[in-house]
Coordinates of C-alpha atoms and ligand atoms in Angstrom, one line a residue:
M1 CA 23.1 109.4 -25.5
E2 CA 21.7 112.6 -24.1
K3 CA 24.1 115.5 -24.2
K4 CA 25.1 117.0 -20.8
I5 CA 26.3 120.4 -19.9
L6 CA 28.9 121.1 -17.2
I7 CA 28.1 124.0 -14.9
T8 CA 29.2 125.2 -11.5
I9 CA 26.7 126.0 -8.8
D10 CA 28.0 127.3 -5.4
G11 CA 31.5 125.9 -6.2
Q12 CA 30.1 122.5 -7.0
E13 CA 30.5 121.1 -10.5
V14 CA 27.2 119.6 -11.7
T15 CA 25.8 118.3 -15.0
A16 CA 22.7 119.8 -16.5
K17 CA 20.6 118.9 -19.5
P18 CA 20.5 121.3 -22.5
G19 CA 17.4 123.6 -22.3
Q20 CA 17.1 123.2 -18.5
T21 CA 16.8 126.4 -16.5
I22 CA 19.3 127.2 -13.7
L23 CA 16.5 126.5 -11.2
E24 CA 15.7 123.1 -12.7
S25 CA 19.3 121.9 -12.7
A26 CA 19.9 123.3 -9.2
T27 CA 16.8 121.5 -7.9
E28 CA 17.9 118.3 -9.6
N29 CA 21.2 118.5 -7.9
G30 CA 19.7 119.1 -4.5
I31 CA 20.5 122.9 -4.3
F32 CA 17.7 125.0 -3.0
I33 CA 16.7 128.2 -4.6
P34 CA 13.6 129.9 -3.2
T35 CA 10.7 130.7 -5.6
L36 CA 7.3 132.2 -5.6
C37 CA 5.8 132.7 -9.0
H38 CA 7.3 129.5 -10.5
Y39 CA 4.9 126.6 -10.9
S40 CA 6.3 123.6 -12.7
R41 CA 3.2 122.9 -14.8
T42 CA 3.1 126.3 -16.4
T43 CA 5.5 128.6 -18.3
N44 CA 8.0 130.6 -16.3
V45 CA 7.5 134.3 -16.5
G46 CA 10.0 135.7 -14.0
A47 CA 7.3 137.8 -12.3
C48 CA 8.5 137.8 -8.7
R49 CA 12.3 137.7 -9.0
V50 CA 12.6 135.7 -5.7
C51 CA 14.7 133.1 -7.4
V52 CA 17.5 135.5 -8.4
V53 CA 21.1 134.2 -8.5
E54 CA 24.5 135.5 -9.4
V55 CA 25.8 134.3 -12.8
E56 CA 29.5 135.1 -13.5
K57 CA 29.9 137.8 -16.2
A58 CA 26.1 138.6 -16.1
R59 CA 25.3 142.4 -15.8
S60 CA 22.9 141.9 -13.0
L61 CA 21.2 139.2 -10.9
V62 CA 19.2 136.8 -13.0
A63 CA 15.9 135.0 -12.4
S64 CA 17.0 131.4 -12.2
C65 CA 13.5 130.0 -13.2
C66 CA 13.8 131.7 -16.6
M67 CA 17.5 131.5 -17.4
P68 CA 18.6 128.4 -19.4
V69 CA 22.0 126.9 -18.5
S70 CA 24.9 127.2 -20.8
P71 CA 28.3 125.3 -20.9
G72 CA 30.7 126.5 -18.2
M73 CA 28.2 128.7 -16.4
V74 CA 29.3 129.7 -12.9
I75 CA 26.3 130.3 -10.6
R76 CA 26.1 131.5 -7.0
T77 CA 22.8 131.0 -5.2
N78 CA 23.6 132.1 -1.6
T79 CA 25.8 135.3 -1.6
K80 CA 25.0 138.4 0.4
Q81 CA 24.0 140.2 -2.8
V82 CA 21.5 137.4 -3.6
R83 CA 20.0 137.3 -0.1
D84 CA 19.8 141.1 0.1
A85 CA 17.9 141.2 -3.2
Q86 CA 15.5 138.4 -2.1
R87 CA 14.9 140.1 1.3
M88 CA 14.1 143.4 -0.5
I89 CA 11.7 141.7 -2.9
V90 CA 9.9 139.8 -0.1
E91 CA 9.6 142.9 2.1
L92 CA 8.1 144.8 -0.8
L93 CA 5.6 142.0 -1.4
W94 CA 4.8 141.8 2.3
S95 CA 4.2 145.6 2.6
S96 CA 2.1 145.9 -0.4
G97 CA -0.7 143.6 0.9
D98 CA -2.7 142.8 4.0
H99 CA -1.0 139.6 5.0
N100 CA -2.7 139.1 8.3
C101 CA -1.9 135.5 9.1
L102 CA -4.0 135.3 12.3
T103 CA -7.2 134.4 10.5
C104 CA -5.8 133.5 7.0
E105 CA -6.8 130.0 5.9
Q106 CA -3.3 129.6 4.3
N107 CA -1.5 130.1 7.6
G108 CA 0.9 127.2 7.9
Q109 CA 1.0 126.5 4.2
C110 CA 1.5 130.0 2.8
E111 CA 4.6 130.3 0.5
L112 CA 5.1 134.0 1.3
Q113 CA 5.0 133.2 5.0
N114 CA 7.5 130.5 4.6
L115 CA 9.8 132.8 2.6
I116 CA 9.6 135.5 5.2
Y117 CA 10.6 133.0 7.9
W118 CA 13.3 131.4 5.7
L119 CA 14.9 134.8 5.0
K120 CA 14.6 135.7 8.7
I121 CA 12.7 138.9 8.1
E122 CA 11.2 140.3 11.4
Q123 CA 9.3 143.3 9.8
P124 CA 9.3 144.8 6.4
R125 CA 11.3 148.1 6.1
F126 CA 8.4 149.7 4.3
P127 CA 5.0 150.9 5.6
I128 CA 2.3 148.3 4.9
Q129 CA -0.1 149.7 2.3
A130 CA -2.8 147.2 1.6
P131 CA -4.9 148.1 -1.4
G132 CA -8.2 147.8 0.6
Y133 CA -10.1 145.5 -1.8
A134 CA -13.4 144.0 -0.5
P135 CA -13.0 140.2 -0.3
E136 CA -15.2 138.4 -2.8
T137 CA -17.8 136.2 -1.1
S138 CA -20.4 136.0 -3.8
N139 CA -20.0 132.2 -4.4
T140 CA -19.9 129.3 -2.0
M141 CA -16.7 127.6 -3.3
I142 CA -13.8 130.0 -3.9
Q143 CA -13.0 132.9 -1.7
R144 CA -10.8 135.7 -3.2
D145 CA -9.1 138.3 -1.1
L146 CA -6.9 140.4 -3.4
N147 CA -5.4 142.2 -0.5
K148 CA -3.3 139.1 -0.1
C149 CA -2.4 138.8 -3.8
V150 CA 1.3 139.1 -4.7
L151 CA 0.6 139.3 -8.5
C152 CA 2.7 136.2 -9.2
G153 CA 0.3 135.3 -12.0
R154 CA 0.2 131.6 -11.1
C155 CA -3.6 131.5 -11.1
I156 CA -3.7 133.2 -14.5
R157 CA -1.3 130.7 -16.0
A158 CA -3.1 127.8 -14.3
C159 CA -6.4 129.0 -15.6
N160 CA -5.1 129.6 -19.2
E161 CA -2.5 126.9 -19.6
I162 CA -3.5 124.0 -17.5
Q163 CA -7.3 124.2 -17.5
V164 CA -7.5 126.4 -20.7
N165 CA -10.5 128.2 -19.3
E166 CA -9.0 131.6 -20.1
V167 CA -11.0 133.4 -17.4
L168 CA -8.3 135.2 -15.4
D169 CA -5.8 137.9 -16.5
F170 CA -4.1 141.0 -15.1
S171 CA -6.0 144.2 -15.3
M172 CA -5.0 147.8 -14.5
R173 CA -1.4 149.0 -14.2
G174 CA 1.3 149.7 -11.6
S175 CA 0.1 149.7 -8.0
H176 CA -3.5 149.3 -9.2
A177 CA -2.7 146.0 -11.0
K178 CA -5.0 143.2 -10.0
V179 CA -6.0 139.7 -11.1
G180 CA -9.5 138.6 -12.1
P181 CA -12.0 137.9 -14.8
A182 CA -12.8 140.3 -17.5
F183 CA -14.5 143.6 -16.6
D184 CA -13.4 143.0 -12.9
A185 CA -16.4 140.7 -12.5
D186 CA -16.8 138.4 -9.6
Y187 CA -16.2 134.7 -10.4
I188 CA -19.9 133.9 -10.3
A189 CA -20.6 136.6 -12.9
S190 CA -17.8 135.5 -15.2
S191 CA -17.2 132.4 -17.4
C192 CA -15.4 130.7 -14.5
V193 CA -16.3 127.0 -14.3
F194 CA -15.1 126.7 -10.7
C195 CA -12.5 124.0 -11.3
G196 CA -10.5 125.6 -8.5
E197 CA -7.1 125.3 -10.2
C198 CA -6.4 129.0 -9.3
L199 CA -7.0 128.1 -5.7
Q200 CA -4.7 125.1 -5.8
V201 CA -1.8 127.1 -7.2
C202 CA -2.1 130.3 -5.2
P203 CA 0.9 130.6 -3.0
T204 CA -0.8 133.0 -0.5
G205 CA -4.2 133.4 1.0
A206 CA -5.5 135.4 -1.9
I207 CA -7.6 132.5 -3.3
T208 CA -8.8 130.0 -0.8
Y209 CA -11.2 127.2 -0.4
R210 CA -14.4 128.8 1.0
Q211 CA -15.9 125.6 2.5
A212 CA -12.6 125.1 4.5
K213 CA -12.8 128.5 6.3
F214 CA -12.6 128.0 10.0
A215 CA -13.1 124.2 9.5
G216 CA -9.6 123.2 10.7
R217 CA -6.0 124.5 10.5
P218 CA -3.8 122.8 7.9
W219 CA -1.7 121.1 10.6
E220 CA -4.9 119.8 12.3
T221 CA -6.1 117.9 9.2
E222 CA -5.1 114.5 8.1
K223 CA -4.3 114.1 4.4
V224 CA -5.7 110.9 2.7
R225 CA -5.1 110.2 -1.0
T226 CA -8.0 108.6 -2.8
T227 CA -9.5 108.2 -6.3
C228 CA -12.4 110.5 -7.3
T229 CA -15.6 108.6 -7.8
Y230 CA -17.5 111.2 -9.9
C231 CA -16.5 109.7 -13.3
G232 CA -14.3 107.0 -14.8
V233 CA -11.1 109.0 -15.3
G234 CA -9.7 108.0 -11.9
C235 CA -8.3 111.4 -10.8
Q236 CA -6.1 111.2 -7.8
M237 CA -7.1 113.6 -5.0
D238 CA -6.1 114.4 -1.4
L239 CA -8.9 114.6 1.2
F240 CA -8.1 116.8 4.2
I241 CA -10.0 115.4 7.1
H242 CA -10.6 117.1 10.5
E243 CA -12.7 115.6 13.2
G244 CA -14.0 112.9 10.9
K245 CA -15.2 115.4 8.2
I246 CA -13.7 116.2 4.9
V247 CA -12.9 120.0 5.0
K248 CA -11.1 120.3 1.7
V249 CA -10.1 118.4 -1.4
S250 CA -7.0 119.0 -3.5
G251 CA -5.7 117.4 -6.6
N252 CA -2.8 115.0 -5.9
R253 CA 0.4 116.0 -7.8
E254 CA 2.8 113.5 -6.5
Y255 CA 1.0 110.5 -8.0
G256 CA 1.0 112.2 -11.4
K257 CA -1.3 110.5 -13.9
P258 CA -4.1 110.8 -14.9
N259 CA -4.9 114.3 -13.6
E260 CA -1.4 115.7 -12.6
G261 CA -3.0 117.5 -9.7
S262 CA -5.9 119.1 -11.5
L263 CA -9.6 118.5 -10.6
C264 CA -13.0 119.5 -12.0
V265 CA -15.7 121.4 -10.0
K266 CA -17.3 118.2 -8.9
G267 CA -14.2 116.5 -7.7
R268 CA -12.9 119.5 -5.8
F269 CA -16.1 120.9 -4.3
G270 CA -18.8 118.3 -4.5
M271 CA -18.4 116.6 -1.2
D272 CA -21.5 117.7 0.7
F273 CA -23.3 114.5 -0.2
I274 CA -20.9 112.5 2.0
A275 CA -22.4 113.7 5.3
H276 CA -25.7 114.9 3.9
P277 CA -28.7 113.8 6.1
D278 CA -30.6 112.8 2.9
R279 CA -27.9 110.3 1.9
L280 CA -29.2 106.7 1.5
K281 CA -27.4 104.5 4.0
K282 CA -29.7 101.4 3.9
P283 CA -31.5 99.7 1.0
L284 CA -35.1 100.7 0.4
I285 CA -37.7 98.2 -1.1
R286 CA -41.1 99.0 -2.6
Y287 CA -42.9 95.7 -2.2
D288 CA -46.1 97.0 -4.0
K289 CA -46.2 99.0 -7.1
N290 CA -48.1 101.8 -5.4
G291 CA -46.7 101.3 -1.9
D292 CA -44.1 103.3 0.0
L293 CA -40.3 102.5 0.0
K294 CA -39.4 100.6 3.1
E295 CA -36.0 100.3 4.8
A296 CA -34.5 96.8 4.5
S297 CA -31.4 94.9 5.4
W298 CA -28.9 94.1 2.7
D299 CA -29.8 90.4 2.9
E300 CA -33.5 91.2 2.3
A301 CA -32.6 93.5 -0.6
Y302 CA -30.3 90.9 -2.3
K303 CA -33.0 88.2 -1.9
F304 CA -35.7 90.5 -3.3
I305 CA -33.5 91.3 -6.4
A306 CA -32.5 87.6 -6.9
D307 CA -36.2 86.5 -6.6
K308 CA -37.4 89.1 -9.1
L309 CA -34.6 88.4 -11.6
T310 CA -35.2 84.6 -11.4
A311 CA -38.9 85.1 -11.9
V312 CA -38.4 87.3 -15.0
K313 CA -35.8 84.9 -16.5
K314 CA -38.1 81.9 -16.0
A315 CA -41.1 83.7 -17.5
S316 CA -39.4 85.5 -20.5
G317 CA -35.8 84.2 -20.9
A318 CA -32.4 85.7 -20.0
D319 CA -32.4 88.1 -22.9
S320 CA -35.5 89.9 -21.5
I321 CA -33.1 91.3 -18.8
A322 CA -30.6 94.0 -19.4
G323 CA -27.9 95.6 -17.1
L324 CA -26.7 99.2 -17.2
S325 CA -23.5 99.9 -15.3
S326 CA -21.9 103.2 -14.3
A327 CA -19.0 105.3 -15.1
R328 CA -18.6 106.0 -11.4
C329 CA -17.7 102.4 -10.8
T330 CA -14.1 101.1 -10.9
N331 CA -12.9 98.9 -13.8
E332 CA -13.0 96.0 -11.4
E333 CA -16.6 96.7 -10.5
N334 CA -17.6 97.1 -14.1
Y335 CA -15.8 93.9 -15.0
L336 CA -17.7 92.0 -12.2
F337 CA -21.0 93.5 -13.4
Q338 CA -20.6 92.2 -17.0
K339 CA -19.4 88.9 -15.7
F340 CA -22.6 88.7 -13.5
M341 CA -24.8 89.5 -16.5
R342 CA -23.1 87.0 -18.8
A343 CA -22.3 84.1 -16.5
V344 CA -25.1 84.3 -13.9
I345 CA -28.1 85.9 -15.8
G346 CA -26.9 84.5 -19.2
T347 CA -27.3 87.6 -21.4
N348 CA -25.0 89.9 -23.3
N349 CA -27.4 92.8 -22.7
V350 CA -24.9 95.0 -20.8
D351 CA -24.3 98.6 -21.3
H352 CA -22.7 101.6 -19.5
C353 CA -23.8 105.1 -18.8
A354 CA -20.6 106.6 -20.2
R355 CA -21.9 105.7 -23.7
L356 CA -25.0 107.8 -23.4
Ligands
FES401 FE1 11.6 132.9 -10.6 FE2 9.4 134.2 -9.6 S1 10.2 132.2 -9.1 S2 10.9 135.0 -10.9

């Protein structure tokens, strides 16, 4: 049986698992501790200190996302000292950037904005000193505005630990510290593969989805979970739809497997084809070898295919026909395809593009 540890959080005796952090055991027991740099799929680094709590006999406040529980630990999450520290931290973060929510794409889903509201901060006590970086607009997928970066390092850990692309890191020191690819390059000039994991984990408007800019506020979009059709992995994704158009795509974390919320460049950004004017919407048939393709109904197309297959089978036998299916199809579609080839056409000549 798994060993349990008895601890006290806010006067309530709770059990925790050995190795759990204070934050994990508090969350498991329904006790809220605010966080900012913490991201459950990456290591905890204690960068922001927003999650500080009081621990009896500790010299100072401790970062609950990094501190493991120990037997008999007495923790307080909502004292004046804790809230004062959290307010100070959040005010410092606010004043060290240009967090102009009016036009920020993250407005309504920004974790810094939520923290400010939750801590009831009207204004930071400190003068706002935005670093004055020029926003990066040199690519069509990811927009970076380091004036809104709180240096939580989530994007760095997501890039290095989740996607293992190892593109992002901190550079410079002190108030000049910033996040980005080597040699301060733009994403487009770096080894970035545009998976967009950095964008998905960014808690503020520092890294945003460029195609979604001015395409609809978060609260105006409808979220629909679906399965990516680009390959056979079956990644779960959320489509954000506004006025009948997909404005943004995000990896779905709640469903878990197989992608745990991550996506590749195609799944996250390759959605232009859906509403593209060149997209085929009706079957096209070329009746003569050198003739033009002509629009046809589905009934005409199916009849054309059936007549041709029947003629080839009659003239040269079933094994003169082969079928190649696709990794973009679902398992069920691929199953039906091989069934069609074997049971209807009468051949085992079936293959699949994923083997190429
Ligand atoms: Fe714990 Fe940032 S959330 S230090």
